[in-house]
């Protein structure tokens, strides 16, 4: 069973569970999510999704001013909610929420880079890009809601779920690190994507985009448009992202409500953030190194929590320390990325000015004997 204590810095104080009888409280999930809070939260999220869908109904190229305005809104909203959590439910829950949101936001930036590659591979027109992103965000919310519910049920019944989540995060961290060390890959072969091959096997696809329409016709038969194919590819990637994203936040807090709301807030701002960071994403060259460290750290944290449940003498990592580590890793990653980009630009400029001796067609400096 999921073991918590009133002094636990990892999973906080009992709140909603305290309102149930003692016999049921022992098996109740430790959460601040009352039915009313869930209803208000889900209503707000559905309202924001409806607003975004209305805004993207008429395809248009997103200006930087529009993207910045919506990005500011989607940063201010979760931070304001964090103030509410801190004020209403205490500092422990406030730190858990803030740390979980920071983890999700950092992972979402990596998600955006993959989305950027997919949109480029499918040659999605700029006016339709935000529509594809919106469908991907809605799909991600649904998938993560399912994963969070399954994770909460598993954590409530089986202690070893913490160990499983720990292993998932460590394995994911190793994979991300290997990909980072192998060097950046900026090409996506659309025909090699399993989701695309599966769809094409059963349904014909038109050769041209038909505006925001998902369906068209080929030789009189109903067919999917390339836009629908791009959405399928993004949704298939969402499944992969959910596998490491949900365990990562469960490594910060055992409250399924906080896990869901941090995921939701991080995802809702992705559409606007994509257009703000579209150029800057390629400059975060060390992002994957930082994400690998963060996921490995949270994996160790979950593993220690599982061990603590079995052997109380095993120490746990406090959430406040986790927040400090994550902030430090992200700061170092951003700083080293900027240094690497500047050095690369300086080296490229130097080669342009003096010529690259490794290239036979490079211009070599004049020798004194040639004058």
C-alpha atoms as one frame of an Amber mdcrd trajectory, in Angstrom:
protein
   0.000   0.000   0.000   1.068   3.594  -0.511   2.652   4.594   2.776   2.704
   8.251   3.804   3.387  10.006   7.036   2.409  13.472   8.271   6.076  14.445
   8.346   6.874  13.165   4.861   8.568  15.919   2.802   7.995  13.883  -0.324
   4.273  13.284  -0.334   3.102  15.982   2.053   0.242  16.079   4.543  -3.043
  14.220   4.431  -5.857  16.489   3.294  -8.810  15.019   1.451  -8.065  11.575
   2.911  -8.665  12.968   6.393 -12.352  13.470   5.625 -12.973   9.733   5.180
 -13.327   7.152   7.990 -10.123   5.796   9.530 -10.579   2.337   8.027 -10.763
   3.822   4.535  -8.127   6.509   5.098  -5.393   3.896   5.342  -6.022   2.954
   1.693  -7.065   6.393   0.426  -4.868   8.305  -1.982  -3.159  11.307  -0.391
  -4.564  14.218  -2.431  -5.767  17.790  -2.178  -8.139  17.120  -5.088 -11.654
  17.394  -3.670 -14.547  16.755  -6.092 -15.195  20.499  -6.262 -11.557  21.295
  -7.069 -11.505  18.592  -9.747 -14.699  19.971 -11.286 -13.382  23.532 -11.361
 -10.037  22.412 -12.774 -11.524  20.253 -15.531 -14.022  22.992 -16.407 -11.211
  25.548 -16.697  -9.091  23.230 -18.858 -12.003  22.421 -21.177 -12.765  26.139
 -21.463  -9.153  26.923 -22.390  -9.104  24.095 -24.954 -12.364  25.391 -26.484
 -10.852  28.876 -26.662  -7.704  27.575 -28.357  -9.742  25.545 -30.857 -11.809
  28.645 -31.648  -8.654  30.704 -32.164  -7.160  28.102 -34.523 -10.387  27.514
 -36.452  -9.380  30.069 -39.056  -5.825  29.159 -40.160  -3.363  32.027 -39.943
   0.333  32.582 -39.450   1.044  33.206 -35.765   2.881  36.479 -35.152   5.556
  36.786 -32.492   3.407  39.325 -30.650   0.470  36.906 -30.488   2.708  34.022
 -29.387   4.376  36.096 -26.661   1.028  37.312 -25.345  -0.406  33.807 -25.010
   2.866  32.427 -23.621   2.815  35.075 -20.884  -0.772  34.112 -20.053   0.056
  30.391 -19.842   3.007  31.102 -17.557   1.083  33.478 -15.295  -1.867  31.077
 -14.928   0.035  28.106 -13.413   2.149  30.406 -11.229  -1.007  32.033  -9.872
  -2.450  28.608  -9.181   0.792  27.717  -7.404   0.262  30.673  -5.065  -3.211
  29.308  -4.299  -1.833  25.810  -3.579   0.873  27.243  -1.310  -1.562  29.513
   0.559  -4.391  26.985   0.867  -2.498  23.720   1.400   0.868  24.687   2.836
   4.479  25.057   1.755   5.087  21.319   1.232   2.350  21.046  -1.367   3.377
  24.363  -2.888   6.943  23.129  -3.408   5.677  19.814  -4.826   3.478  21.647
  -7.319   6.205  24.088  -8.381   8.794  21.315  -8.770   6.404  19.114 -10.732
   5.460  21.988 -13.019   9.122  22.829 -13.646   9.883  19.193 -14.540   6.929
  19.051 -16.939   7.788  22.374 -18.542  11.377  21.298 -19.175  10.205  18.014
 -20.698   7.672  19.885 -22.835  10.459  21.931 -24.422  12.032  18.679 -25.607
   8.601  17.612 -26.889   8.412  20.844 -28.882  11.687  20.058 -30.626  10.253
  16.702 -31.796   7.043  18.443 -32.915   9.149  20.918 -34.897  10.907  18.069
 -36.715   7.579  16.357 -37.493   5.960  19.550 -38.829   8.992  20.131 -41.037
   9.006  16.514 -42.253   5.327  16.713 -43.233   5.863  20.191 -44.753   2.884
  21.500 -42.782   2.024  25.040 -43.967   2.661  27.691 -41.323  -1.019  28.620
 -41.220  -1.912  25.034 -40.240   0.906  24.342 -37.777  -0.973  25.616 -34.728
  -3.933  23.383 -35.652  -1.720  20.284 -35.643  -0.174  21.354 -32.337  -3.632
  21.873 -30.816  -4.758  18.377 -31.781  -1.517  17.003 -30.348  -2.030  18.862
 -27.065  -5.612  17.607 -26.674  -4.474  14.052 -27.409  -1.627  14.379 -24.912
  -4.019  15.589 -22.190  -6.319  12.608 -22.719  -3.450  10.106 -22.780  -1.783
  11.531 -19.688  -5.100  11.587 -17.839  -5.401   7.851 -18.496  -1.779   7.204
 -17.488  -2.168   9.261 -14.310  -5.309   7.363 -13.266  -3.630   4.007 -13.903
  -0.515   5.154 -12.066  -2.508   6.324  -9.039  -4.358   3.006  -8.855  -1.094
   1.060  -9.117   0.702   3.211  -6.518  -2.206   2.801  -4.111  -2.101  -0.993
  -4.295   1.504  -1.948  -4.990   4.633  -0.448  -3.431   6.771  -1.925  -6.202
   5.160   0.488  -8.686   7.621   3.100  -7.370  10.470   0.793  -8.371   8.958
   0.238 -11.842   8.604   3.985 -12.375  12.183   4.428 -11.163  13.507   1.934
 -13.720  11.465   3.544 -16.522  12.993   6.937 -15.787  16.560   5.619 -15.505
  16.249   3.679 -18.783  14.764   6.747 -20.492  17.600   8.898 -19.129  20.200
   6.506 -20.545  18.482   6.521 -23.954  18.320  10.325 -24.035  21.984  10.531
 -23.039  22.999   8.104 -25.812  21.019  10.116 -28.362  22.652  13.330 -27.164
  26.149  11.833 -27.385  25.422  10.475 -30.865  24.877  14.027 -32.084  21.787
  15.930 -33.194  19.489  14.472 -35.837  17.402  17.045 -37.656  15.737  14.776
 -40.193  12.606  12.666 -39.882  11.779  10.067 -42.534   7.995  10.239 -42.728
   7.747   6.972 -44.656   9.652   5.161 -41.885   7.206   6.150 -39.125   5.219
   3.112 -37.999   2.039   5.111 -37.391   2.186   6.546 -40.918   2.823   3.160
 -42.532  -0.065   1.634 -40.590  -2.514   4.345 -41.676  -1.428   4.208 -45.316
  -1.918   0.458 -45.340  -5.664   0.831 -44.755  -6.585   4.360 -45.900  -5.524
   6.326 -49.008  -3.920   9.730 -48.497  -4.269  12.790 -50.711  -1.115  14.317
 -52.160  -1.900  17.934 -51.238  -3.092  19.782 -48.144  -6.722  20.892 -48.344
  -6.693  23.673 -45.774  -7.716  22.591 -42.270  -9.688  19.621 -43.599  -8.707
  16.163 -42.363 -10.611  14.267 -45.068 -10.524  14.442 -48.854 -11.063  12.178
 -51.837  -8.776  10.095 -54.078 -10.375   8.604 -57.203 -13.804   9.059 -55.668
 -12.838   7.296 -52.425 -12.761   8.899 -48.999  -9.137   9.622 -48.038  -7.089
  11.316 -45.361  -5.217  14.529 -46.038  -1.526  15.024 -45.152  -2.791  17.155
 -42.246  -4.539  14.109 -40.745  -1.385  12.064 -41.244   0.680  14.687 -39.404
  -1.815  14.650 -36.522  -1.573  10.837 -36.307   2.226  11.080 -36.119   2.060
  13.708 -33.366  -0.455  11.636 -31.369   1.755   8.550 -31.625   4.662  10.579
 -30.253   2.398  11.753 -27.412   2.158   8.150 -26.201   5.937   7.897 -25.920
   6.147  11.210 -24.072   3.468  10.146 -21.571   5.454   7.036 -20.611   8.304
   9.068 -19.087   6.425  12.270 -18.227   3.888  10.801 -15.785   6.407   8.747
 -13.746   8.656  11.827 -13.585   5.993  13.875 -11.779   5.007  10.946  -9.580
   8.635  11.071  -8.502   7.935  14.538  -7.111   4.472  14.097  -5.592   2.156
  11.189  -4.885  -0.930  13.388  -5.326  -2.637  12.436  -8.630  -4.402  15.798
  -8.718  -1.099  17.699  -8.650   0.358  15.278 -11.208  -2.551  15.974 -13.556
  -2.673  19.741 -13.100   1.090  20.171 -13.623   0.843  18.110 -16.832  -2.185
  20.104 -17.985  -0.626  23.522 -17.377   2.636  22.513 -19.076   0.765  21.185
 -22.122  -1.750  24.011 -22.540   0.974  26.564 -23.170   2.821  24.479 -25.766
   1.070  25.896 -28.830   2.118  29.476 -28.119   5.520  28.462 -26.723   6.297
  26.612 -29.956   6.134  29.798 -32.024   8.136  31.753 -29.438  10.934  29.189
 -29.229  10.857  27.990 -32.840  14.218  29.587 -33.577  15.696  29.209 -30.111
  15.023  25.467 -29.808  17.944  24.566 -32.067  20.247  26.645 -29.827  19.550
  24.530 -26.723  22.189  22.054 -27.863  22.741  20.593 -24.390  19.056  20.261
 -23.455  19.039  16.466 -23.730  22.029  16.186 -21.396  20.123  18.187 -18.790
  16.934  16.159 -19.247  18.895  12.917 -18.885  20.337  14.136 -15.567  16.904
  15.275 -14.314  15.136  12.010 -15.226  17.945   9.916 -13.733  17.836  11.993
 -10.537  14.058  11.572 -10.194  14.441   7.864 -10.952  16.910   7.535  -8.070
  14.526   9.548  -5.875  11.677   7.126  -6.639  13.942   4.143  -6.033  14.977
   5.506  -2.640  11.331   6.132  -1.747  10.480   2.498  -2.565  13.460   1.323
  -0.486  12.349   3.590   2.380   8.927   1.897   2.372  10.649  -1.478   2.736
  13.426  -0.396   5.102  12.642   2.830   7.006  16.336   3.467   7.689  16.926
   4.222   3.974  16.993   8.029   3.499  14.746   9.886   1.068  15.427  12.946
  -1.093  13.326  15.954   0.041  11.238  17.733  -2.587  12.912  21.071  -1.813
  16.300  19.556  -2.627  14.819  18.135  -5.840  13.645  21.606  -6.827  17.130
  23.012  -6.255  18.778  20.272  -8.297  16.348  20.684 -11.212  16.739  24.472
 -11.301  20.535  24.140 -11.170  20.626  21.547 -13.976  18.382  23.655 -16.226
  20.475  26.767 -15.532  23.742  24.973 -16.310  22.239  23.387 -19.429  21.066
  26.749 -20.761  24.387  28.438 -19.966  26.562  25.736 -21.544  24.270  25.648
 -24.606  24.747  29.363 -25.134  28.521  29.036 -24.732  28.635  26.139 -27.207
  26.547  28.025 -29.786  28.725  31.129 -29.499  31.917  29.094 -29.837  30.467
  27.336 -32.880  29.550  30.670 -34.467  33.020  32.099 -33.732  34.675  29.011
 -35.215  32.515  29.198 -38.328  33.305  32.879 -38.813  37.009  32.171 -38.360
  36.918  29.424 -40.984  35.101  31.739 -43.401  37.769  34.406 -42.915  40.896
  32.244 -43.048  39.760  29.198 -45.001  39.455  25.609 -43.818  42.728  23.744
 -44.415  40.817  20.444 -44.475  38.912  21.546 -47.582  40.854  21.596 -50.893
  38.713  24.420 -52.267  39.240  26.680 -49.262  41.066  29.918 -49.742  44.518
  29.682 -48.182  46.398  32.682 -46.791  48.964  34.058 -49.181  52.531  32.915
 -48.498  55.398  35.413 -48.431  57.117  33.660 -51.336  54.071  34.101 -53.561
  54.059  37.886 -53.392
